[in-house]
């Protein structure tokens, strides 16, 4: 990364960790295909399985329950399926219930028909409405298959942490399947699959300092699994065919390992930086509104709305000053769309909010420089309004 720029957009993607880079460079020199039975193949297989153990350990799962994919979006498309197998028996999932603030990878409903996807609202803080979820599950038409609920552990825009254990109780009582998108929570807050009560977890390597284009679907057991999305040679225990992305998987494993080792210290350090960032914001721009400030959030994420300042305009101003932050959710086209998260929270989606998300490379200097530019941007807003 260029040294003169300040990167405060870790929720979009985290810079590659040095340890992941080194592990990937070593993996690049391996000639073997992990499916080959000769020594070269076995060496590659051993690396894939070591990474599987590292990723499993990060979320308290069994290594054999980790299926590597091309990212969280593929993992979501894989698991959000009406067709499951329990051993050899077919299991039908009739309806998918998703929270209104899910990432598009989940909100789009995977392999469910649009009519079979129901959106569950959130409150003004962006926390799922448990009573609404309970009502959805109570009126689930059981004759067409099981209910499936997909809720993220932490939101990518607001950082709000969802009450997954309470959601799991509701899903369990309804005999349903719970899918948890843990992409933003992984390596930022401690959790385990068992604690969450999730049946499936979705992870992405590039949010934890691994490479882009690799992720995982993790199951609680091995009996109940969705129909494969990618079929062919039967790799990944038949759950995801195609020669494994050895280099990416190895980088993912290394990032998971470091993420786990550093979790406790980084969590505390980032929470301290976020506190000083938010206190500084309130001091520099007293009318700034830090969204979801009073509910449990990730230690690295601040989502702030400034009255009279369009977040997109502010983002451009920051970019010109060499600081990368985000506003709304960037679409693949590079355009910034209105935030469906702010809309679901009943906020002003047209003005949007700035998201500042920090990580391993952030220190007090970066926060100070951000606050300095924020003060300038707010002054310009006042001048424009005068
Ligand atoms: N889920 C969440 C919460 C995300 O933030 C993202 C990425 O922005 C995804 C899923 C999709 O991840 P990937 O880029 O690996 O497909």
PDB file of N, CA and C and ligand atoms in Angstrom, residues 11-12 70-74 103 105 152 154-156 181 183-184 202-207 214, ligand 1:
ATOM      1  N   UNK A  11     -13.565  -2.745   6.225  1.00  0.00           N
ATOM      2  CA  UNK A  11     -14.744  -3.599   6.032  1.00  0.00           C
ATOM      3  C   UNK A  11     -14.997  -3.873   4.545  1.00  0.00           C
ATOM      4  N   UNK A  12     -14.433  -3.033   3.685  1.00  0.00           N
ATOM      5  CA  UNK A  12     -14.527  -3.319   2.247  1.00  0.00           C
ATOM      6  C   UNK A  12     -13.559  -4.441   1.915  1.00  0.00           C
ATOM      7  N   UNK A  70     -15.084 -19.851  -3.471  1.00  0.00           N
ATOM      8  CA  UNK A  70     -14.401 -18.698  -4.088  1.00  0.00           C
ATOM      9  C   UNK A  70     -14.671 -17.407  -3.328  1.00  0.00           C
ATOM     10  N   UNK A  71     -15.339 -17.497  -2.190  1.00  0.00           N
ATOM     11  CA  UNK A  71     -15.616 -16.295  -1.401  1.00  0.00           C
ATOM     12  C   UNK A  71     -16.919 -16.473  -0.649  1.00  0.00           C
ATOM     13  N   UNK A  72     -17.288 -15.433   0.096  1.00  0.00           N
ATOM     14  CA  UNK A  72     -18.521 -15.516   0.875  1.00  0.00           C
ATOM     15  C   UNK A  72     -19.751 -15.522  -0.027  1.00  0.00           C
ATOM     16  N   UNK A  73     -19.672 -14.822  -1.150  1.00  0.00           N
ATOM     17  CA  UNK A  73     -20.843 -14.783  -2.040  1.00  0.00           C
ATOM     18  C   UNK A  73     -21.150 -16.187  -2.558  1.00  0.00           C
ATOM     19  N   UNK A  74     -20.107 -16.925  -2.922  1.00  0.00           N
ATOM     20  CA  UNK A  74     -20.359 -18.299  -3.378  1.00  0.00           C
ATOM     21  C   UNK A  74     -20.878 -19.161  -2.229  1.00  0.00           C
ATOM     22  N   UNK A 103     -25.983  -8.409   3.737  1.00  0.00           N
ATOM     23  CA  UNK A 103     -25.195  -8.084   2.546  1.00  0.00           C
ATOM     24  C   UNK A 103     -25.953  -8.620   1.326  1.00  0.00           C
ATOM     25  N   UNK A 105     -25.125 -10.440  -0.921  1.00  0.00           N
ATOM     26  CA  UNK A 105     -24.823 -11.861  -1.168  1.00  0.00           C
ATOM     27  C   UNK A 105     -25.884 -12.762  -0.533  1.00  0.00           C
ATOM     28  N   UNK A 152     -26.741 -11.961   9.625  1.00  0.00           N
ATOM     29  CA  UNK A 152     -25.305 -11.752   9.780  1.00  0.00           C
ATOM     30  C   UNK A 152     -24.942 -11.560  11.262  1.00  0.00           C
ATOM     31  N   UNK A 154     -22.317  -9.652  12.258  1.00  0.00           N
ATOM     32  CA  UNK A 154     -22.031  -8.205  12.369  1.00  0.00           C
ATOM     33  C   UNK A 154     -22.245  -7.562  11.009  1.00  0.00           C
ATOM     34  N   UNK A 155     -22.842  -6.390  11.039  1.00  0.00           N
ATOM     35  CA  UNK A 155     -23.154  -5.698   9.791  1.00  0.00           C
ATOM     36  C   UNK A 155     -21.934  -4.976   9.223  1.00  0.00           C
ATOM     37  N   UNK A 156     -21.784  -5.058   7.917  1.00  0.00           N
ATOM     38  CA  UNK A 156     -20.615  -4.468   7.272  1.00  0.00           C
ATOM     39  C   UNK A 156     -20.631  -2.941   7.259  1.00  0.00           C
ATOM     40  N   UNK A 181     -23.871 -15.219   8.487  1.00  0.00           N
ATOM     41  CA  UNK A 181     -22.806 -14.586   7.727  1.00  0.00           C
ATOM     42  C   UNK A 181     -21.858 -13.937   8.752  1.00  0.00           C
ATOM     43  N   UNK A 183     -18.782 -12.934   8.079  1.00  0.00           N
ATOM     44  CA  UNK A 183     -17.688 -12.331   7.307  1.00  0.00           C
ATOM     45  C   UNK A 183     -17.025 -11.174   8.053  1.00  0.00           C
ATOM     46  N   UNK A 184     -17.832 -10.272   8.602  1.00  0.00           N
ATOM     47  CA  UNK A 184     -17.248  -9.083   9.230  1.00  0.00           C
ATOM     48  C   UNK A 184     -16.855  -9.317  10.689  1.00  0.00           C
ATOM     49  N   UNK A 202     -20.675 -18.465   7.175  1.00  0.00           N
ATOM     50  CA  UNK A 202     -20.074 -18.014   5.921  1.00  0.00           C
ATOM     51  C   UNK A 202     -18.890 -17.120   6.272  1.00  0.00           C
ATOM     52  N   UNK A 203     -17.753 -17.373   5.633  1.00  0.00           N
ATOM     53  CA  UNK A 203     -16.551 -16.553   5.876  1.00  0.00           C
ATOM     54  C   UNK A 203     -15.929 -16.109   4.555  1.00  0.00           C
ATOM     55  N   UNK A 204     -15.152 -15.026   4.636  1.00  0.00           N
ATOM     56  CA  UNK A 204     -14.420 -14.546   3.466  1.00  0.00           C
ATOM     57  C   UNK A 204     -12.999 -14.210   3.895  1.00  0.00           C
ATOM     58  N   UNK A 205     -12.015 -14.669   3.101  1.00  0.00           N
ATOM     59  CA  UNK A 205     -10.615 -14.479   3.490  1.00  0.00           C
ATOM     60  C   UNK A 205     -10.187 -13.011   3.467  1.00  0.00           C
ATOM     61  N   UNK A 206     -10.691 -12.253   2.473  1.00  0.00           N
ATOM     62  CA  UNK A 206     -10.108 -10.913   2.277  1.00  0.00           C
ATOM     63  C   UNK A 206     -10.546  -9.907   3.332  1.00  0.00           C
ATOM     64  N   UNK A 207     -11.519 -10.281   4.177  1.00  0.00           N
ATOM     65  CA  UNK A 207     -11.903  -9.342   5.236  1.00  0.00           C
ATOM     66  C   UNK A 207     -11.023  -9.520   6.476  1.00  0.00           C
ATOM     67  N   UNK A 214     -11.455 -16.027  -2.083  1.00  0.00           N
ATOM     68  CA  UNK A 214     -11.527 -17.325  -1.391  1.00  0.00           C
ATOM     69  C   UNK A 214     -12.325 -17.128  -0.104  1.00  0.00           C
TER      70      UNK A 214
HETATM   71  N1  LIG B   1     -21.065 -10.724   3.583  1.00  0.00           N
HETATM   72  C1  LIG B   1     -20.625  -9.575   4.111  1.00  0.00           C
HETATM   73  C2  LIG B   1     -21.148  -9.122   5.445  1.00  0.00           C
HETATM   74  C3  LIG B   1     -19.691  -8.808   3.430  1.00  0.00           C
HETATM   75  O1  LIG B   1     -19.262  -7.649   3.967  1.00  0.00           O
HETATM   76  C4  LIG B   1     -19.209  -9.263   2.179  1.00  0.00           C
HETATM   77  C5  LIG B   1     -18.247  -8.449   1.394  1.00  0.00           C
HETATM   78  O2  LIG B   1     -18.375  -7.244   1.288  1.00  0.00           O
HETATM   79  C6  LIG B   1     -19.697 -10.472   1.667  1.00  0.00           C
HETATM   80  C7  LIG B   1     -20.627 -11.172   2.408  1.00  0.00           C
HETATM   81  C8  LIG B   1     -19.237 -11.009   0.340  1.00  0.00           C
HETATM   82  O3  LIG B   1     -17.931 -11.517   0.451  1.00  0.00           O
HETATM   83  P1  LIG B   1     -17.052 -11.929  -0.807  1.00  0.00           P
HETATM   84  O4  LIG B   1     -16.416 -10.676  -1.282  1.00  0.00           O
HETATM   85  O5  LIG B   1     -16.038 -12.904  -0.279  1.00  0.00           O
HETATM   86  O6  LIG B   1     -17.946 -12.577  -1.800  1.00  0.00           O
END
